[in-house]
Backbone as a ProteinNet text record, in pm:
[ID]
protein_1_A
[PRIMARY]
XXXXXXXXXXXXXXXXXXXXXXXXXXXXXXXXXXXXXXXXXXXXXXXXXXXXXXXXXXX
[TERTIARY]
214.3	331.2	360.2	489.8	489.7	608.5	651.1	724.5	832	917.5	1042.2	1053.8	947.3	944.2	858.3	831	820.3	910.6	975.9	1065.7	1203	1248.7	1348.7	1336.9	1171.7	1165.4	1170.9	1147.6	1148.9	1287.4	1370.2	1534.6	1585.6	1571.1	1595.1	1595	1435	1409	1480.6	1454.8	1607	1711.4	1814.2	1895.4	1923	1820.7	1851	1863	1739.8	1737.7	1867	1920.1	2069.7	2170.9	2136.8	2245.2	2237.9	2127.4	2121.6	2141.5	2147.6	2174.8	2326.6	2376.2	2501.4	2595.7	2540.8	2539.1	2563.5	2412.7	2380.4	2492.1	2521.7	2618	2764.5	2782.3	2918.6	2995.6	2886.3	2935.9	2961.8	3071.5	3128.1	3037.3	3064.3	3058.5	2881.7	2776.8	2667.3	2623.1	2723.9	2650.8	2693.8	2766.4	2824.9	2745.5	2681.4	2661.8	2462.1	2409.8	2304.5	2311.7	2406.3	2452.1	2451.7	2496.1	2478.8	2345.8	2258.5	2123.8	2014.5	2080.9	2022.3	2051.7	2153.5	2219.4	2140.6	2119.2	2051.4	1905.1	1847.6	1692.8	1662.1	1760.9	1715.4	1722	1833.8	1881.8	1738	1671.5	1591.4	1488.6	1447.2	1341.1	1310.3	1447.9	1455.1	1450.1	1502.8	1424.7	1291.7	1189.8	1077.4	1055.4	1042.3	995	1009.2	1133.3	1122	1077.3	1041	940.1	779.6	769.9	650.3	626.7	740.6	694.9	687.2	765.4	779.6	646.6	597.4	459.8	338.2	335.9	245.1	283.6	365.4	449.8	344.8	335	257.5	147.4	52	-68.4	-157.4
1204	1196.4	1336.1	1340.3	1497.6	1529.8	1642.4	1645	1546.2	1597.2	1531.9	1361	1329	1163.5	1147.6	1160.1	1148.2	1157.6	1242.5	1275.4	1231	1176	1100.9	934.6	896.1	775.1	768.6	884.9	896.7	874.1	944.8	972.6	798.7	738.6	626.3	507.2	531	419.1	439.5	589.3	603.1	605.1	573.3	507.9	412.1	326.3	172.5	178.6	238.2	189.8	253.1	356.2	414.3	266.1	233.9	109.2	-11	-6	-132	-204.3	1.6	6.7	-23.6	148.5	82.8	-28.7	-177.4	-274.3	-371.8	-311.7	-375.2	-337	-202.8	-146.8	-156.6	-213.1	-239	-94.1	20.7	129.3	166.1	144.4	187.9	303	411.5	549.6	580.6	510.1	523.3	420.7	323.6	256.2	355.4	400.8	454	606.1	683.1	763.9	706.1	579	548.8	505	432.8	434.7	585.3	710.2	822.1	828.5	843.4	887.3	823.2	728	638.2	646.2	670.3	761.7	888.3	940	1080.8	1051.1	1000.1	982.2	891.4	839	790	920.3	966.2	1060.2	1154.7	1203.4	1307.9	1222.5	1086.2	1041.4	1078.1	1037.1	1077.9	1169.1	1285.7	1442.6	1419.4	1414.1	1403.8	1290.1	1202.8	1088.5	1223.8	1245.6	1319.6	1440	1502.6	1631.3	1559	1450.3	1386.4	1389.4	1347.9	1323.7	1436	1497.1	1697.9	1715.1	1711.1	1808.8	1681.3	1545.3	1492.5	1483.5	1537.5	1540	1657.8	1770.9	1863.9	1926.5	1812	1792.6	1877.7
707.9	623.6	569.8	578.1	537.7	441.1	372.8	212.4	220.6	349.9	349.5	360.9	421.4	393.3	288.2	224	81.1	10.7	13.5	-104.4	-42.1	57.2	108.3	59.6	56.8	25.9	-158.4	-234.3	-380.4	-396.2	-338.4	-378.7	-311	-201.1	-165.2	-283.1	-347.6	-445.9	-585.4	-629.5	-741.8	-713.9	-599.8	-608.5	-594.7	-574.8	-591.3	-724.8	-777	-978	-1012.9	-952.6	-1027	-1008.3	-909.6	-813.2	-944.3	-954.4	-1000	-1182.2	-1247.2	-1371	-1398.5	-1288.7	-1239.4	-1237.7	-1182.9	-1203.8	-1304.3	-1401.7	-1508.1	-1607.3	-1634.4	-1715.4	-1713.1	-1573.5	-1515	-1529.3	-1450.6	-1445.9	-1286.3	-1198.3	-1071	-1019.1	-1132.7	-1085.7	-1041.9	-1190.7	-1200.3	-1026.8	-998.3	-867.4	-738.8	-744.1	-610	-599.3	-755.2	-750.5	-677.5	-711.8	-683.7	-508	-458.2	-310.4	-216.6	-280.6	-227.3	-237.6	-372	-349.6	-189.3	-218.1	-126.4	16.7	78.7	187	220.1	84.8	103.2	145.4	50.3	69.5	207.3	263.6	410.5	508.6	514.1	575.6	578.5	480.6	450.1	498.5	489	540.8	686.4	753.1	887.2	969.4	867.7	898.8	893.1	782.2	798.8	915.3	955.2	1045.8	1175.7	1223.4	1358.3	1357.2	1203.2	1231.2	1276	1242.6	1246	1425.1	1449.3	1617	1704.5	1605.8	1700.7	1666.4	1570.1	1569.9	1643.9	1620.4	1715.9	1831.6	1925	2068.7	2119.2	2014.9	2058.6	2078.8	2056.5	2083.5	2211.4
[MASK]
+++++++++++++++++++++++++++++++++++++++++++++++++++++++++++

């Protein structure tokens, strides 16, 4: 496991909790702004996941 999937899966899970305050508060902006985080932190997961396979490819 390496920084970027870590910290893709950190930013993933605070934006659910942004999503879901969002929600709670009946604040649009606070959910849509927790929907991006969450976009992001997959996105970044997925960088890390395929650095994962580049460097075990090269064994």
């Amino acid at each position: 496991m390496n920084k970027d999937q870590v910290k893709g899966t950190a930013k993933d899970i605070g934006g659910k909790v942004q999503e879901a305050v969002g929600k709670a508060t009946n604040s649009p902006s606070t959910q849509a702004k927790g929907l991006a985080n969450q976009a992001e932190g997959k996105v970044q997961k997925n960088v890390g996941d395929v650095k994962e396979v580049v460097k075990d490819s090269k064994i």
